[in-house]
Short mmCIF file of the C-alpha atoms (twelve columns), coordinates in Angstrom:
data_MODEL
# 
_entry.id   MODEL 
# 
loop_
_atom_site.group_PDB 
_atom_site.id 
_atom_site.type_symbol 
_atom_site.label_atom_id 
_atom_site.label_alt_id 
_atom_site.label_comp_id 
_atom_site.label_asym_id 
_atom_site.label_seq_id 
_atom_site.Cartn_x 
_atom_site.Cartn_y 
_atom_site.Cartn_z 
_atom_site.pdbx_PDB_model_num 
ATOM 1   C CA . MET A 1   0.000   0.000   0.000   1 
ATOM 2   C CA . SER A 2   2.893   2.381   0.739   1 
ATOM 3   C CA . PHE A 3   4.247   1.704   -2.749  1 
ATOM 4   C CA . LEU A 4   0.893   2.706   -4.256  1 
ATOM 5   C CA . THR A 5   0.844   5.900   -2.196  1 
ATOM 6   C CA . ASP A 6   4.376   6.820   -3.262  1 
ATOM 7   C CA . LEU A 7   3.529   6.110   -6.893  1 
ATOM 8   C CA . LEU A 8   0.368   8.193   -6.834  1 
ATOM 9   C CA . ASN A 9   2.261   11.104  -5.267  1 
ATOM 10  C CA . ASP A 10  5.188   10.913  -7.675  1 
ATOM 11  C CA . GLU A 11  5.163   14.029  -9.841  1 
ATOM 12  C CA . HIS A 12  6.170   11.915  -12.853 1 
ATOM 13  C CA . TYR A 13  2.651   10.431  -12.780 1 
ATOM 14  C CA . LEU A 14  0.653   13.577  -12.152 1 
ATOM 15  C CA . GLY A 15  -0.766  13.461  -15.677 1 
ATOM 16  C CA . TYR A 16  -2.627  10.236  -14.939 1 
ATOM 17  C CA . SER A 17  -5.730  9.580   -12.891 1 
ATOM 18  C CA . ARG A 18  -5.598  7.370   -9.835  1 
ATOM 19  C CA . GLN A 19  -7.894  4.899   -11.568 1 
ATOM 20  C CA . GLU A 20  -5.546  4.626   -14.560 1 
ATOM 21  C CA . LEU A 21  -2.541  4.103   -12.300 1 
ATOM 22  C CA . ALA A 22  -4.319  1.481   -10.254 1 
ATOM 23  C CA . SER A 23  -5.357  -0.304  -13.438 1 
ATOM 24  C CA . GLU A 24  -1.769  -0.322  -14.730 1 
ATOM 25  C CA . MET A 25  -0.519  -1.640  -11.403 1 
ATOM 26  C CA . LEU A 26  -3.125  -4.404  -11.495 1 
ATOM 27  C CA . LYS A 27  -1.993  -5.310  -15.009 1 
ATOM 28  C CA . THR A 28  1.632   -5.501  -13.911 1 
ATOM 29  C CA . GLN A 29  0.763   -7.618  -10.890 1 
ATOM 30  C CA . ALA A 30  -1.297  -9.989  -13.037 1 
ATOM 31  C CA . GLN A 31  1.605   -10.388 -15.466 1 
ATOM 32  C CA . MET A 32  4.003   -11.125 -12.615 1 
ATOM 33  C CA . ASN A 33  1.635   -13.673 -11.109 1 
ATOM 34  C CA . SER A 34  1.222   -15.285 -14.496 1 
ATOM 35  C CA . LEU A 35  4.976   -15.607 -14.982 1 
ATOM 36  C CA . GLN A 36  5.401   -17.055 -11.515 1 
ATOM 37  C CA . SER A 37  2.694   -19.702 -11.799 1 
ATOM 38  C CA . GLN A 38  2.681   -20.551 -15.497 1 
ATOM 39  C CA . ILE A 39  4.009   -23.816 -16.865 1 
ATOM 40  C CA . ASN A 40  5.168   -23.952 -20.461 1 
ATOM 41  C CA . PRO A 41  1.852   -23.735 -22.353 1 
ATOM 42  C CA . HIS A 42  3.319   -25.278 -25.513 1 
ATOM 43  C CA . PHE A 43  4.192   -28.414 -23.580 1 
ATOM 44  C CA . LEU A 44  0.637   -28.575 -22.224 1 
ATOM 45  C CA . TYR A 45  -1.033  -27.998 -25.597 1 
ATOM 46  C CA . ASN A 46  1.238   -30.443 -27.402 1 
ATOM 47  C CA . THR A 47  0.590   -33.120 -24.776 1 
ATOM 48  C CA . LEU A 48  -3.161  -32.627 -24.985 1 
ATOM 49  C CA . GLU A 49  -3.004  -32.751 -28.779 1 
ATOM 50  C CA . SER A 50  -1.059  -36.029 -28.642 1 
ATOM 51  C CA . ILE A 51  -3.675  -37.535 -26.328 1 
ATOM 52  C CA . ARG A 52  -6.446  -36.255 -28.612 1 
ATOM 53  C CA . SER A 53  -4.773  -37.817 -31.666 1 
ATOM 54  C CA . LYS A 54  -4.547  -41.194 -29.936 1 
ATOM 55  C CA . ALA A 55  -8.201  -40.954 -28.939 1 
ATOM 56  C CA . LEU A 56  -9.186  -40.285 -32.558 1 
ATOM 57  C CA . LEU A 57  -7.098  -43.236 -33.765 1 
ATOM 58  C CA . ARG A 58  -9.138  -45.407 -31.421 1 
ATOM 59  C CA . ASP A 59  -12.425 -43.833 -32.583 1 
ATOM 60  C CA . GLU A 60  -12.967 -42.256 -29.164 1 
ATOM 61  C CA . GLU A 61  -14.537 -39.108 -30.559 1 
ATOM 62  C CA . GLU A 62  -16.151 -38.057 -27.285 1 
ATOM 63  C CA . ILE A 63  -12.824 -38.211 -25.464 1 
ATOM 64  C CA . ALA A 64  -11.127 -36.334 -28.303 1 
ATOM 65  C CA . THR A 65  -13.746 -33.592 -28.151 1 
ATOM 66  C CA . MET A 66  -13.399 -33.328 -24.387 1 
ATOM 67  C CA . ILE A 67  -9.609  -32.961 -24.667 1 
ATOM 68  C CA . GLU A 68  -9.979  -30.316 -27.378 1 
ATOM 69  C CA . THR A 69  -12.412 -28.346 -25.197 1 
ATOM 70  C CA . LEU A 70  -10.087 -28.632 -22.222 1 
ATOM 71  C CA . ALA A 71  -7.177  -27.353 -24.330 1 
ATOM 72  C CA . ARG A 72  -9.212  -24.315 -25.357 1 
ATOM 73  C CA . LEU A 73  -10.123 -23.628 -21.736 1 
ATOM 74  C CA . PHE A 74  -6.485  -23.891 -20.658 1 
ATOM 75  C CA . ARG A 75  -5.354  -21.692 -23.514 1 
ATOM 76  C CA . TYR A 76  -7.711  -18.915 -22.451 1 
ATOM 77  C CA . ASN A 77  -6.930  -19.220 -18.742 1 
ATOM 78  C CA . ILE A 78  -3.165  -19.722 -18.924 1 
ATOM 79  C CA . SER A 79  -1.972  -17.987 -22.071 1 
ATOM 80  C CA . GLN A 80  -4.220  -14.934 -21.934 1 
ATOM 81  C CA . ARG A 81  -1.669  -12.123 -21.782 1 
ATOM 82  C CA . ASN A 82  -4.109  -9.282  -22.133 1 
ATOM 83  C CA . THR A 83  -5.984  -7.984  -19.108 1 
ATOM 84  C CA . GLU A 84  -9.067  -7.268  -21.201 1 
ATOM 85  C CA . SER A 85  -11.184 -9.338  -23.567 1 
ATOM 86  C CA . SER A 86  -14.372 -8.908  -25.543 1 
ATOM 87  C CA . ILE A 87  -17.689 -10.114 -24.158 1 
ATOM 88  C CA . LEU A 88  -17.745 -12.606 -27.048 1 
ATOM 89  C CA . ASP A 89  -14.399 -14.118 -26.020 1 
ATOM 90  C CA . GLU A 90  -15.557 -14.293 -22.408 1 
ATOM 91  C CA . LEU A 91  -18.721 -16.112 -23.494 1 
ATOM 92  C CA . GLU A 92  -16.775 -18.607 -25.612 1 
ATOM 93  C CA . ASN A 93  -14.613 -19.373 -22.596 1 
ATOM 94  C CA . VAL A 94  -17.720 -19.890 -20.452 1 
ATOM 95  C CA . LYS A 95  -19.177 -22.270 -23.060 1 
ATOM 96  C CA . ASN A 96  -16.002 -24.362 -22.910 1 
ATOM 97  C CA . TYR A 97  -16.077 -24.330 -19.112 1 
ATOM 98  C CA . VAL A 98  -19.686 -25.556 -19.002 1 
ATOM 99  C CA . ARG A 99  -18.907 -28.266 -21.577 1 
ATOM 100 C CA . ILE A 100 -16.125 -29.583 -19.343 1 
ATOM 101 C CA . GLN A 101 -18.424 -29.542 -16.320 1 
ATOM 102 C CA . ASN A 102 -21.061 -31.435 -18.282 1 
ATOM 103 C CA . TYR A 103 -18.534 -34.172 -19.049 1 
ATOM 104 C CA . ARG A 104 -18.015 -34.492 -15.291 1 
ATOM 105 C CA . PHE A 105 -21.681 -34.291 -14.302 1 
ATOM 106 C CA . ARG A 106 -23.307 -36.123 -17.232 1 
ATOM 107 C CA . ASP A 107 -24.957 -33.120 -18.922 1 
ATOM 108 C CA . LYS A 108 -26.512 -31.825 -15.727 1 
ATOM 109 C CA . PHE A 109 -26.118 -28.146 -16.690 1 
ATOM 110 C CA . THR A 110 -27.738 -26.124 -19.476 1 
ATOM 111 C CA . LEU A 111 -26.301 -22.774 -20.552 1 
ATOM 112 C CA . LYS A 112 -28.699 -20.330 -22.222 1 
ATOM 113 C CA . LEU A 113 -27.796 -16.979 -23.768 1 
ATOM 114 C CA . GLU A 114 -30.189 -14.080 -24.368 1 
ATOM 115 C CA . LEU A 115 -28.025 -11.373 -25.897 1 
ATOM 116 C CA . ASP A 116 -29.981 -10.210 -28.945 1 
ATOM 117 C CA . ASP A 117 -30.623 -6.821  -27.322 1 
ATOM 118 C CA . LEU A 118 -26.864 -6.136  -27.385 1 
ATOM 119 C CA . GLY A 119 -26.567 -6.420  -31.160 1 
ATOM 120 C CA . GLU A 120 -22.893 -6.521  -32.210 1 
ATOM 121 C CA . LEU A 121 -21.621 -5.208  -28.872 1 
ATOM 122 C CA . PRO A 122 -20.328 -8.598  -27.610 1 
ATOM 123 C CA . GLU A 123 -17.748 -8.590  -30.401 1 
ATOM 124 C CA . ASN A 124 -16.125 -5.274  -29.535 1 
ATOM 125 C CA . TYR A 125 -17.057 -4.293  -25.995 1 
ATOM 126 C CA . MET A 126 -14.044 -4.895  -23.751 1 
ATOM 127 C CA . MET A 127 -14.105 -6.033  -20.148 1 
ATOM 128 C CA . PRO A 128 -11.569 -7.521  -17.690 1 
ATOM 129 C CA . THR A 129 -10.407 -10.965 -18.767 1 
ATOM 130 C CA . LEU A 130 -11.876 -13.877 -16.785 1 
ATOM 131 C CA . THR A 131 -14.843 -11.932 -15.475 1 
ATOM 132 C CA . LEU A 132 -17.629 -14.323 -16.464 1 
ATOM 133 C CA . GLN A 133 -16.052 -17.711 -15.725 1 
ATOM 134 C CA . PRO A 134 -15.708 -17.166 -11.934 1 
ATOM 135 C CA . ILE A 135 -19.380 -16.153 -11.771 1 
ATOM 136 C CA . VAL A 136 -20.535 -19.190 -13.758 1 
ATOM 137 C CA . GLU A 137 -18.184 -21.405 -11.754 1 
ATOM 138 C CA . ASN A 138 -19.740 -20.045 -8.564  1 
ATOM 139 C CA . ALA A 139 -23.241 -20.734 -9.925  1 
ATOM 140 C CA . ILE A 140 -22.377 -24.346 -10.725 1 
ATOM 141 C CA . HIS A 141 -20.402 -25.147 -7.591  1 
ATOM 142 C CA . HIS A 142 -22.613 -23.453 -5.009  1 
ATOM 143 C CA . GLY A 143 -25.982 -23.342 -6.755  1 
ATOM 144 C CA . LEU A 144 -26.395 -26.260 -9.147  1 
ATOM 145 C CA . GLU A 145 -24.104 -29.031 -7.894  1 
ATOM 146 C CA . PRO A 146 -26.073 -29.411 -4.623  1 
ATOM 147 C CA . LYS A 147 -29.313 -29.579 -6.617  1 
ATOM 148 C CA . ILE A 148 -30.539 -33.100 -7.306  1 
ATOM 149 C CA . SER A 149 -32.199 -32.337 -10.639 1 
ATOM 150 C CA . PRO A 150 -30.550 -30.720 -13.706 1 
ATOM 151 C CA . GLY A 151 -30.072 -26.969 -13.626 1 
ATOM 152 C CA . THR A 152 -29.855 -23.994 -15.955 1 
ATOM 153 C CA . ILE A 153 -27.600 -20.953 -16.160 1 
ATOM 154 C CA . LEU A 154 -29.042 -18.022 -18.091 1 
ATOM 155 C CA . ILE A 155 -26.832 -15.155 -19.271 1 
ATOM 156 C CA . ARG A 156 -28.946 -12.196 -20.361 1 
ATOM 157 C CA . GLY A 157 -27.694 -8.867  -21.659 1 
ATOM 158 C CA . PHE A 158 -29.410 -5.532  -22.184 1 
ATOM 159 C CA . LEU A 159 -28.700 -1.820  -22.381 1 
ATOM 160 C CA . THR A 160 -30.113 1.086   -20.415 1 
ATOM 161 C CA . GLN A 161 -29.458 4.727   -21.185 1 
ATOM 162 C CA . SER A 162 -26.218 4.723   -19.224 1 
ATOM 163 C CA . LYS A 163 -25.347 1.093   -18.481 1 
ATOM 164 C CA . LEU A 164 -24.684 -2.260  -20.107 1 
ATOM 165 C CA . ILE A 165 -25.943 -5.047  -17.846 1 
ATOM 166 C CA . LEU A 166 -25.210 -8.769  -17.941 1 
ATOM 167 C CA . GLN A 167 -27.304 -10.983 -15.692 1 
ATOM 168 C CA . ILE A 168 -26.005 -14.450 -14.792 1 
ATOM 169 C CA . ARG A 169 -28.909 -16.358 -13.272 1 
ATOM 170 C CA . ASP A 170 -29.070 -19.937 -12.001 1 
ATOM 171 C CA . ASP A 171 -32.040 -21.982 -10.778 1 
ATOM 172 C CA . GLY A 172 -30.038 -23.703 -8.077  1 
ATOM 173 C CA . VAL A 173 -30.479 -24.041 -4.335  1 
ATOM 174 C CA . GLY A 174 -30.149 -20.306 -3.689  1 
ATOM 175 C CA . MET A 175 -29.353 -18.688 -0.351  1 
ATOM 176 C CA . SER A 176 -31.162 -17.670 2.789   1 
ATOM 177 C CA . SER A 177 -31.384 -13.973 3.625   1 
ATOM 178 C CA . ASP A 178 -28.627 -14.381 6.236   1 
ATOM 179 C CA . GLN A 179 -26.321 -16.087 3.754   1 
ATOM 180 C CA . LEU A 180 -27.022 -13.406 1.165   1 
ATOM 181 C CA . ASP A 181 -26.289 -10.610 3.664   1 
ATOM 182 C CA . ALA A 182 -22.992 -12.261 4.592   1 
ATOM 183 C CA . LEU A 183 -21.994 -12.616 0.940   1 
ATOM 184 C CA . ARG A 184 -22.898 -9.008  0.184   1 
ATOM 185 C CA . ALA A 185 -20.895 -7.847  3.189   1 
ATOM 186 C CA . ARG A 186 -17.872 -9.751  1.932   1 
ATOM 187 C CA . LEU A 187 -18.317 -8.288  -1.533  1 
ATOM 188 C CA . PHE A 188 -18.912 -4.617  -0.754  1 
ATOM 189 C CA . GLN A 189 -17.068 -3.966  2.507   1 
ATOM 190 C CA . SER A 190 -13.328 -3.630  2.961   1 
ATOM 191 C CA . ASP A 191 -11.595 -6.705  4.327   1 
ATOM 192 C CA . ASP A 192 -10.958 -5.202  7.758   1 
ATOM 193 C CA . LEU A 193 -14.681 -4.459  8.195   1 
ATOM 194 C CA . VAL A 194 -15.954 -7.960  7.446   1 
ATOM 195 C CA . PRO A 195 -16.231 -10.060 10.617  1 
ATOM 196 C CA . VAL A 196 -14.327 -13.330 10.642  1 
ATOM 197 C CA . GLN A 197 -16.789 -16.200 10.290  1 
ATOM 198 C CA . LYS A 198 -16.529 -19.396 12.242  1 
ATOM 199 C CA . GLU A 199 -16.645 -22.702 10.429  1 
ATOM 200 C CA . GLY A 200 -20.175 -23.473 9.303   1 
ATOM 201 C CA . GLU A 201 -21.399 -19.905 9.673   1 
ATOM 202 C CA . GLY A 202 -22.517 -17.428 7.045   1 
ATOM 203 C CA . ALA A 203 -22.369 -17.851 3.295   1 
ATOM 204 C CA . ARG A 204 -20.054 -19.522 0.848   1 
ATOM 205 C CA . HIS A 205 -16.579 -18.255 1.755   1 
ATOM 206 C CA . GLY A 206 -14.991 -19.266 -1.533  1 
ATOM 207 C CA . ALA A 207 -17.791 -17.623 -3.480  1 
ATOM 208 C CA . GLY A 208 -17.199 -14.373 -1.618  1 
ATOM 209 C CA . ILE A 209 -13.511 -14.329 -2.498  1 
ATOM 210 C CA . ALA A 210 -14.073 -15.048 -6.207  1 
ATOM 211 C CA . LEU A 211 -16.931 -12.572 -6.604  1 
ATOM 212 C CA . LYS A 212 -15.104 -9.859  -4.670  1 
ATOM 213 C CA . ASN A 213 -12.141 -10.258 -7.002  1 
ATOM 214 C CA . VAL A 214 -14.414 -9.790  -10.030 1 
ATOM 215 C CA . HIS A 215 -16.172 -6.821  -8.399  1 
ATOM 216 C CA . GLN A 216 -12.893 -5.053  -7.611  1 
ATOM 217 C CA . ARG A 217 -11.465 -5.606  -11.087 1 
ATOM 218 C CA . LEU A 218 -14.608 -4.201  -12.685 1 
ATOM 219 C CA . GLN A 219 -14.368 -1.093  -10.526 1 
ATOM 220 C CA . LEU A 220 -10.696 -0.616  -11.381 1 
ATOM 221 C CA . PHE A 221 -11.463 -1.062  -15.073 1 
ATOM 222 C CA . PHE A 222 -14.621 1.053   -15.332 1 
ATOM 223 C CA . GLY A 223 -14.850 3.101   -12.130 1 
ATOM 224 C CA . PRO A 224 -16.484 2.864   -8.685  1 
ATOM 225 C CA . ALA A 225 -20.015 3.312   -10.062 1 
ATOM 226 C CA . TYR A 226 -19.904 -0.165  -11.628 1 
ATOM 227 C CA . GLY A 227 -19.506 -3.758  -10.474 1 
ATOM 228 C CA . LEU A 228 -21.702 -6.593  -9.197  1 
ATOM 229 C CA . GLU A 229 -25.108 -6.839  -7.550  1 
ATOM 230 C CA . ILE A 230 -26.390 -10.072 -5.996  1 
ATOM 231 C CA . THR A 231 -29.921 -11.312 -5.373  1 
ATOM 232 C CA . SER A 232 -30.936 -14.784 -4.219  1 
ATOM 233 C CA . ALA A 233 -33.744 -16.802 -2.645  1 
ATOM 234 C CA . ALA A 234 -33.486 -20.204 -1.007  1 
ATOM 235 C CA . GLY A 235 -34.863 -22.949 -3.241  1 
ATOM 236 C CA . ILE A 236 -35.250 -20.595 -6.222  1 
ATOM 237 C CA . GLY A 237 -31.777 -19.563 -7.320  1 
ATOM 238 C CA . THR A 238 -29.241 -16.754 -7.492  1 
ATOM 239 C CA . GLN A 239 -28.643 -13.870 -9.872  1 
ATOM 240 C CA . ILE A 240 -25.417 -11.931 -10.289 1 
ATOM 241 C CA . GLU A 241 -25.910 -8.662  -12.144 1 
ATOM 242 C CA . LEU A 242 -22.795 -7.302  -13.797 1 
ATOM 243 C CA . CYS A 243 -23.027 -3.562  -14.396 1 
ATOM 244 C CA . MET A 244 -20.763 -1.725  -16.869 1 
ATOM 245 C CA . PRO A 245 -20.962 1.645   -18.639 1 
ATOM 246 C CA . ALA A 246 -22.941 1.862   -21.875 1 
ATOM 247 C CA . PRO A 247 -20.769 2.627   -24.922 1 
ATOM 248 C CA . SER A 248 -22.106 6.191   -24.953 1 
ATOM 249 C CA . GLU A 249 -20.722 6.671   -21.428 1 
ATOM 250 C CA . MET A 250 -17.266 5.472   -22.441 1 
ATOM 251 C CA . ARG A 251 -16.581 8.013   -25.153 1 
ATOM 252 C CA . ASP A 252 -14.178 10.010  -23.005 1 
ATOM 253 C CA . SER A 253 -12.424 7.098   -21.320 1 
ATOM 254 C CA . TYR A 254 -9.194  5.517   -22.464 1 
ATOM 255 C CA . HIS A 255 -10.913 2.127   -22.172 1 
ATOM 256 C CA . ALA A 256 -13.267 3.153   -24.956 1 
ATOM 257 C CA . GLU A 257 -10.342 4.115   -27.188 1 
ATOM 258 C CA . ARG A 258 -8.781  0.692   -26.646 1 
ATOM 259 C CA . ALA A 259 -12.048 -1.207  -27.028 1 
ATOM 260 C CA . PHE A 260 -13.570 0.267   -30.167 1 
# 
């Protein structure tokens, strides 16, 4: 934190906004983390391709398709060097993720998209990379896996006068009002204000961490007026609403210049 303060006060950076500096720092940190944790992707892809080729030689088309989907998922998650991606790329990654989960859970999950209201926006509207997958992963792990019957994830997009909104809705087990309050507290409050929960108390700890990460990255990318909203009801399901600026609101931002 002291490094950030020194950087923001450095006169060399006075021509930049705090949001732009924070975004650049986040990008640098992400690149460092990637270098530290990344195995050689070519080795991974080549190995998966060899396994896929052997599966095809044995007429195991389903296995070959699964390996190909897994390779695509790895490629997006491991080799993605940019910190921003189009909505379309994010959706393709989510499709691959759900396909992999359906191999594990015997086609238990259905992914539906309702994006006609966005027109061609998904192809050129930029957002932080790996924004949608953690939300869908949360929906499957916490909402749909505990459900006995098959479940559905609906991703719906629409525009208001000032905002672009993506809703990720599942028909899973949902949350009680206490669980929802605990998750919202973890998402919107600073870490030192959120009470430490004892084992078995409150809502989905892992979900809170993943969603808070997405929420913070959206705010760094677009500004503090944007981010996530959560609604849920026990036995009905959960909805995560992802709020971003409409293209008309981005005309003066450097994100708009890079996105369009």
